[in-house]
Amino acid sequence: PMAIGIAAQCKINANIGNSAVTSDVDNEIAKLETAVTLGADTVMDLSTGGNINGIRESILRRSPVPIGTVPIYEAVQGVNSATDLTEDDLVRVVEGQAEQGVDYMTIHCGIRLKHLPLVDGRITGIVSRGGSLMAQWMVHHRRENPFYTAYDRILEVCRRHDVTLSLGDSLRPGC
């Protein structure tokens, strides 16, 4: 069992993942093994390059710790621009990753259309890649964040597959 939160002892998360420059299963497994050896309690697969599903499958098979993902990273790989994504595309990626067996996902549903004007005065603005992709989508479409509008559907997928959500708001506190 794993407990993460204020009532639990501190947990260490390590981020790994391929990119458009390096897309090698063996490298990602080596990163996973190094992270676990050095004490990571969880590992986030932030892959954005080729063979995302194959690499994630290898990581899931080899990992003794929970594996997390950021579905928007995979979703944008299937379109020319983040603005081409649909709510159904995002839910489909969430469902695919859940079916594959990931333990948790960061869903950037906390950045809302009505919050975007407030970002201008912040020291660091939107600090997450996923959040900036969602902001780009909302500005282009002038519609609410599709992770927010599909939240009930996403919860149902996660309930069915026993996946935990980490809710991304995309903003660094205190900025």
PDB file of C-alpha atoms in Angstrom:
ATOM      1  CA  PRO A   1       0.000   0.000   0.000  1.00  0.00           C
ATOM      2  CA  MET A   2       1.061   3.543  -0.722  1.00  0.00           C
ATOM      3  CA  ALA A   3      -0.088   6.695   1.055  1.00  0.00           C
ATOM      4  CA  ILE A   4       0.757  10.116  -0.277  1.00  0.00           C
ATOM      5  CA  GLY A   5      -0.330  13.283   1.486  1.00  0.00           C
ATOM      6  CA  ILE A   6       0.073  15.372   4.599  1.00  0.00           C
ATOM      7  CA  ALA A   7      -0.784  12.516   6.969  1.00  0.00           C
ATOM      8  CA  ALA A   8       1.734  10.162   5.356  1.00  0.00           C
ATOM      9  CA  GLN A   9       5.487  10.159   5.462  1.00  0.00           C
ATOM     10  CA  CYS A  10       7.291  12.049   2.717  1.00  0.00           C
ATOM     11  CA  LYS A  11       7.336  10.288  -0.637  1.00  0.00           C
ATOM     12  CA  ILE A  12       9.789  10.730  -3.480  1.00  0.00           C
ATOM     13  CA  ASN A  13       8.594  10.879  -7.070  1.00  0.00           C
ATOM     14  CA  ALA A  14      11.035  10.582  -9.983  1.00  0.00           C
ATOM     15  CA  ASN A  15      10.296  11.747 -13.504  1.00  0.00           C
ATOM     16  CA  ILE A  16      11.492   9.777 -16.516  1.00  0.00           C
ATOM     17  CA  GLY A  17      10.442   9.689 -20.144  1.00  0.00           C
ATOM     18  CA  ASN A  18      11.594   9.732 -23.704  1.00  0.00           C
ATOM     19  CA  SER A  19      11.588  12.700 -26.069  1.00  0.00           C
ATOM     20  CA  ALA A  20      11.606  13.319 -29.788  1.00  0.00           C
ATOM     21  CA  VAL A  21      15.422  13.205 -29.536  1.00  0.00           C
ATOM     22  CA  THR A  22      15.765   9.977 -27.539  1.00  0.00           C
ATOM     23  CA  SER A  23      13.175   7.236 -27.757  1.00  0.00           C
ATOM     24  CA  ASP A  24      14.756   4.092 -26.399  1.00  0.00           C
ATOM     25  CA  VAL A  25      13.097   1.462 -24.176  1.00  0.00           C
ATOM     26  CA  ASP A  26      16.400   0.361 -22.627  1.00  0.00           C
ATOM     27  CA  ASN A  27      17.233   3.938 -21.573  1.00  0.00           C
ATOM     28  CA  GLU A  28      13.854   4.364 -19.907  1.00  0.00           C
ATOM     29  CA  ILE A  29      14.173   1.047 -18.058  1.00  0.00           C
ATOM     30  CA  ALA A  30      17.656   2.110 -16.892  1.00  0.00           C
ATOM     31  CA  LYS A  31      16.175   5.398 -15.628  1.00  0.00           C
ATOM     32  CA  LEU A  32      13.396   3.484 -13.842  1.00  0.00           C
ATOM     33  CA  GLU A  33      15.881   1.131 -12.183  1.00  0.00           C
ATOM     34  CA  THR A  34      18.119   4.028 -11.122  1.00  0.00           C
ATOM     35  CA  ALA A  35      15.177   5.943  -9.672  1.00  0.00           C
ATOM     36  CA  VAL A  36      13.966   2.936  -7.686  1.00  0.00           C
ATOM     37  CA  THR A  37      17.501   2.080  -6.508  1.00  0.00           C
ATOM     38  CA  LEU A  38      17.904   5.653  -5.263  1.00  0.00           C
ATOM     39  CA  GLY A  39      14.649   5.489  -3.306  1.00  0.00           C
ATOM     40  CA  ALA A  40      11.848   6.738  -5.548  1.00  0.00           C
ATOM     41  CA  ASP A  41       8.466   5.726  -4.178  1.00  0.00           C
ATOM     42  CA  THR A  42       6.695   6.515  -7.454  1.00  0.00           C
ATOM     43  CA  VAL A  43       7.813   7.204 -11.022  1.00  0.00           C
ATOM     44  CA  MET A  44       6.151   9.498 -13.548  1.00  0.00           C
ATOM     45  CA  ASP A  45       6.487   8.577 -17.228  1.00  0.00           C
ATOM     46  CA  LEU A  46       6.581  11.923 -19.032  1.00  0.00           C
ATOM     47  CA  SER A  47       7.329  10.467 -22.459  1.00  0.00           C
ATOM     48  CA  THR A  48       6.703  12.723 -25.429  1.00  0.00           C
ATOM     49  CA  GLY A  49       8.661  10.962 -28.179  1.00  0.00           C
ATOM     50  CA  GLY A  50       7.992   7.937 -30.322  1.00  0.00           C
ATOM     51  CA  ASN A  51       6.653   4.579 -29.137  1.00  0.00           C
ATOM     52  CA  ILE A  52       5.039   6.060 -26.020  1.00  0.00           C
ATOM     53  CA  ASN A  53       2.722   3.082 -25.465  1.00  0.00           C
ATOM     54  CA  GLY A  54       5.464   0.496 -25.977  1.00  0.00           C
ATOM     55  CA  ILE A  55       7.857   2.263 -23.648  1.00  0.00           C
ATOM     56  CA  ARG A  56       5.152   2.726 -21.008  1.00  0.00           C
ATOM     57  CA  GLU A  57       4.213  -0.964 -21.302  1.00  0.00           C
ATOM     58  CA  SER A  58       7.841  -1.930 -20.618  1.00  0.00           C
ATOM     59  CA  ILE A  59       8.031   0.451 -17.666  1.00  0.00           C
ATOM     60  CA  LEU A  60       4.774  -0.911 -16.209  1.00  0.00           C
ATOM     61  CA  ARG A  61       5.967  -4.522 -16.529  1.00  0.00           C
ATOM     62  CA  ARG A  62       9.283  -3.773 -14.811  1.00  0.00           C
ATOM     63  CA  SER A  63       8.282  -1.301 -12.122  1.00  0.00           C
ATOM     64  CA  PRO A  64       8.005  -2.311  -8.471  1.00  0.00           C
ATOM     65  CA  VAL A  65       6.562   1.152  -7.657  1.00  0.00           C
ATOM     66  CA  PRO A  66       3.430   2.996  -8.859  1.00  0.00           C
ATOM     67  CA  ILE A  67       3.694   4.577 -12.311  1.00  0.00           C
ATOM     68  CA  GLY A  68       2.046   7.862 -13.233  1.00  0.00           C
ATOM     69  CA  THR A  69       1.480   9.706 -16.491  1.00  0.00           C
ATOM     70  CA  VAL A  70       0.396  13.065 -17.881  1.00  0.00           C
ATOM     71  CA  PRO A  71      -2.200  12.166 -20.543  1.00  0.00           C
ATOM     72  CA  ILE A  72      -2.029  15.527 -22.324  1.00  0.00           C
ATOM     73  CA  TYR A  73       1.575  14.708 -23.316  1.00  0.00           C
ATOM     74  CA  GLU A  74       0.456  11.642 -25.257  1.00  0.00           C
ATOM     75  CA  ALA A  75      -2.675  13.346 -26.578  1.00  0.00           C
ATOM     76  CA  VAL A  76      -0.759  16.159 -28.288  1.00  0.00           C
ATOM     77  CA  GLN A  77       1.431  13.623 -30.093  1.00  0.00           C
ATOM     78  CA  GLY A  78      -1.596  12.570 -32.164  1.00  0.00           C
ATOM     79  CA  VAL A  79      -2.469  16.030 -33.518  1.00  0.00           C
ATOM     80  CA  ASN A  80      -0.743  18.862 -35.373  1.00  0.00           C
ATOM     81  CA  SER A  81      -1.523  21.385 -32.640  1.00  0.00           C
ATOM     82  CA  ALA A  82      -2.926  21.251 -29.114  1.00  0.00           C
ATOM     83  CA  THR A  83      -5.836  23.298 -30.436  1.00  0.00           C
ATOM     84  CA  ASP A  84      -6.836  20.341 -32.635  1.00  0.00           C
ATOM     85  CA  LEU A  85      -7.613  18.172 -29.580  1.00  0.00           C
ATOM     86  CA  THR A  86     -11.179  17.352 -28.644  1.00  0.00           C
ATOM     87  CA  GLU A  87     -12.667  16.398 -25.300  1.00  0.00           C
ATOM     88  CA  ASP A  88     -13.167  12.894 -26.699  1.00  0.00           C
ATOM     89  CA  ASP A  89      -9.484  12.700 -27.683  1.00  0.00           C
ATOM     90  CA  LEU A  90      -8.443  13.495 -24.119  1.00  0.00           C
ATOM     91  CA  VAL A  91     -10.851  11.017 -22.543  1.00  0.00           C
ATOM     92  CA  ARG A  92      -9.712   8.355 -25.032  1.00  0.00           C
ATOM     93  CA  VAL A  93      -6.054   8.832 -23.996  1.00  0.00           C
ATOM     94  CA  VAL A  94      -6.993   8.736 -20.300  1.00  0.00           C
ATOM     95  CA  GLU A  95      -8.918   5.524 -20.894  1.00  0.00           C
ATOM     96  CA  GLY A  96      -6.104   3.963 -22.913  1.00  0.00           C
ATOM     97  CA  GLN A  97      -3.542   4.697 -20.227  1.00  0.00           C
ATOM     98  CA  ALA A  98      -5.905   3.444 -17.515  1.00  0.00           C
ATOM     99  CA  GLU A  99      -6.510   0.212 -19.439  1.00  0.00           C
ATOM    100  CA  GLN A 100      -2.768  -0.185 -19.846  1.00  0.00           C
ATOM    101  CA  GLY A 101      -2.431  -0.210 -16.064  1.00  0.00           C
ATOM    102  CA  VAL A 102      -0.998   3.126 -14.935  1.00  0.00           C
ATOM    103  CA  ASP A 103      -1.504   3.841 -11.251  1.00  0.00           C
ATOM    104  CA  TYR A 104      -2.052   7.595 -11.346  1.00  0.00           C
ATOM    105  CA  MET A 105      -2.388  10.481 -13.789  1.00  0.00           C
ATOM    106  CA  THR A 106      -1.980  14.209 -13.624  1.00  0.00           C
ATOM    107  CA  ILE A 107      -5.020  15.794 -15.236  1.00  0.00           C
ATOM    108  CA  HIS A 108      -4.697  19.531 -15.894  1.00  0.00           C
ATOM    109  CA  CYS A 109      -8.319  20.338 -15.033  1.00  0.00           C
ATOM    110  CA  GLY A 110      -7.615  23.085 -12.473  1.00  0.00           C
ATOM    111  CA  ILE A 111      -6.716  25.772 -14.981  1.00  0.00           C
ATOM    112  CA  ARG A 112     -10.035  27.285 -16.016  1.00  0.00           C
ATOM    113  CA  LEU A 113     -11.070  29.675 -18.742  1.00  0.00           C
ATOM    114  CA  LYS A 114     -12.148  32.298 -16.196  1.00  0.00           C
ATOM    115  CA  HIS A 115      -8.691  32.132 -14.545  1.00  0.00           C
ATOM    116  CA  LEU A 116      -6.656  32.924 -17.661  1.00  0.00           C
ATOM    117  CA  PRO A 117      -6.879  36.734 -17.317  1.00  0.00           C
ATOM    118  CA  LEU A 118      -5.420  36.397 -13.811  1.00  0.00           C
ATOM    119  CA  VAL A 119      -2.262  34.722 -15.127  1.00  0.00           C
ATOM    120  CA  ASP A 120      -0.877  37.936 -16.641  1.00  0.00           C
ATOM    121  CA  GLY A 121       0.022  39.456 -13.271  1.00  0.00           C
ATOM    122  CA  ARG A 122       1.794  36.398 -11.916  1.00  0.00           C
ATOM    123  CA  ILE A 123       5.578  36.261 -11.576  1.00  0.00           C
ATOM    124  CA  THR A 124       5.910  32.894 -13.316  1.00  0.00           C
ATOM    125  CA  GLY A 125       2.612  32.628 -15.194  1.00  0.00           C
ATOM    126  CA  ILE A 126       1.623  29.100 -16.181  1.00  0.00           C
ATOM    127  CA  VAL A 127       4.509  26.872 -15.123  1.00  0.00           C
ATOM    128  CA  SER A 128       3.443  23.497 -16.442  1.00  0.00           C
ATOM    129  CA  ARG A 129       3.614  22.240 -20.000  1.00  0.00           C
ATOM    130  CA  GLY A 130       0.215  20.528 -19.664  1.00  0.00           C
ATOM    131  CA  GLY A 131      -1.345  23.675 -18.251  1.00  0.00           C
ATOM    132  CA  SER A 132       0.052  25.836 -21.009  1.00  0.00           C
ATOM    133  CA  LEU A 133      -1.314  23.400 -23.609  1.00  0.00           C
ATOM    134  CA  MET A 134      -4.761  23.610 -21.989  1.00  0.00           C
ATOM    135  CA  ALA A 135      -4.543  27.416 -21.828  1.00  0.00           C
ATOM    136  CA  GLN A 136      -3.618  27.517 -25.517  1.00  0.00           C
ATOM    137  CA  TRP A 137      -6.645  25.320 -26.282  1.00  0.00           C
ATOM    138  CA  MET A 138      -9.025  27.485 -24.207  1.00  0.00           C
ATOM    139  CA  VAL A 139      -7.803  30.765 -25.707  1.00  0.00           C
ATOM    140  CA  HIS A 140      -8.103  29.389 -29.240  1.00  0.00           C
ATOM    141  CA  HIS A 141     -11.589  27.893 -28.759  1.00  0.00           C
ATOM    142  CA  ARG A 142     -12.868  30.405 -26.179  1.00  0.00           C
ATOM    143  CA  ARG A 143     -14.299  27.428 -24.325  1.00  0.00           C
ATOM    144  CA  GLU A 144     -13.810  25.825 -20.917  1.00  0.00           C
ATOM    145  CA  ASN A 145     -10.951  23.397 -20.288  1.00  0.00           C
ATOM    146  CA  PRO A 146     -12.010  20.028 -21.758  1.00  0.00           C
ATOM    147  CA  PHE A 147     -10.411  18.153 -18.844  1.00  0.00           C
ATOM    148  CA  TYR A 148     -12.777  20.135 -16.599  1.00  0.00           C
ATOM    149  CA  THR A 149     -15.886  19.599 -18.738  1.00  0.00           C
ATOM    150  CA  ALA A 150     -15.088  15.873 -19.101  1.00  0.00           C
ATOM    151  CA  TYR A 151     -14.244  15.459 -15.423  1.00  0.00           C
ATOM    152  CA  ASP A 152     -17.178  13.141 -14.638  1.00  0.00           C
ATOM    153  CA  ARG A 153     -16.283  10.916 -17.596  1.00  0.00           C
ATOM    154  CA  ILE A 154     -12.639  10.842 -16.486  1.00  0.00           C
ATOM    155  CA  LEU A 155     -13.642   9.951 -12.925  1.00  0.00           C
ATOM    156  CA  GLU A 156     -15.700   7.040 -14.235  1.00  0.00           C
ATOM    157  CA  VAL A 157     -12.741   5.738 -16.269  1.00  0.00           C
ATOM    158  CA  CYS A 158     -10.448   6.041 -13.262  1.00  0.00           C
ATOM    159  CA  ARG A 159     -12.963   4.354 -10.954  1.00  0.00           C
ATOM    160  CA  ARG A 160     -13.296   1.431 -13.360  1.00  0.00           C
ATOM    161  CA  HIS A 161      -9.536   0.967 -13.609  1.00  0.00           C
ATOM    162  CA  ASP A 162      -8.524   1.956 -10.055  1.00  0.00           C
ATOM    163  CA  VAL A 163      -6.455   4.953 -11.165  1.00  0.00           C
ATOM    164  CA  THR A 164      -5.673   7.832  -8.814  1.00  0.00           C
ATOM    165  CA  LEU A 165      -5.836  11.401 -10.069  1.00  0.00           C
ATOM    166  CA  SER A 166      -3.422  14.207  -9.353  1.00  0.00           C
ATOM    167  CA  LEU A 167      -5.243  17.419 -10.192  1.00  0.00           C
ATOM    168  CA  GLY A 168      -2.996  19.907 -11.960  1.00  0.00           C
ATOM    169  CA  ASP A 169      -3.783  23.590 -11.627  1.00  0.00           C
ATOM    170  CA  SER A 170      -0.730  24.603 -13.700  1.00  0.00           C
ATOM    171  CA  LEU A 171       0.215  27.511 -11.430  1.00  0.00           C
ATOM    172  CA  ARG A 172       3.012  27.706  -8.872  1.00  0.00           C
ATOM    173  CA  PRO A 173       1.674  28.840  -5.459  1.00  0.00           C
ATOM    174  CA  GLY A 174       2.901  32.206  -4.218  1.00  0.00           C
ATOM    175  CA  CYS A 175       3.707  33.640  -7.634  1.00  0.00           C
TER     176      CYS A 175
END
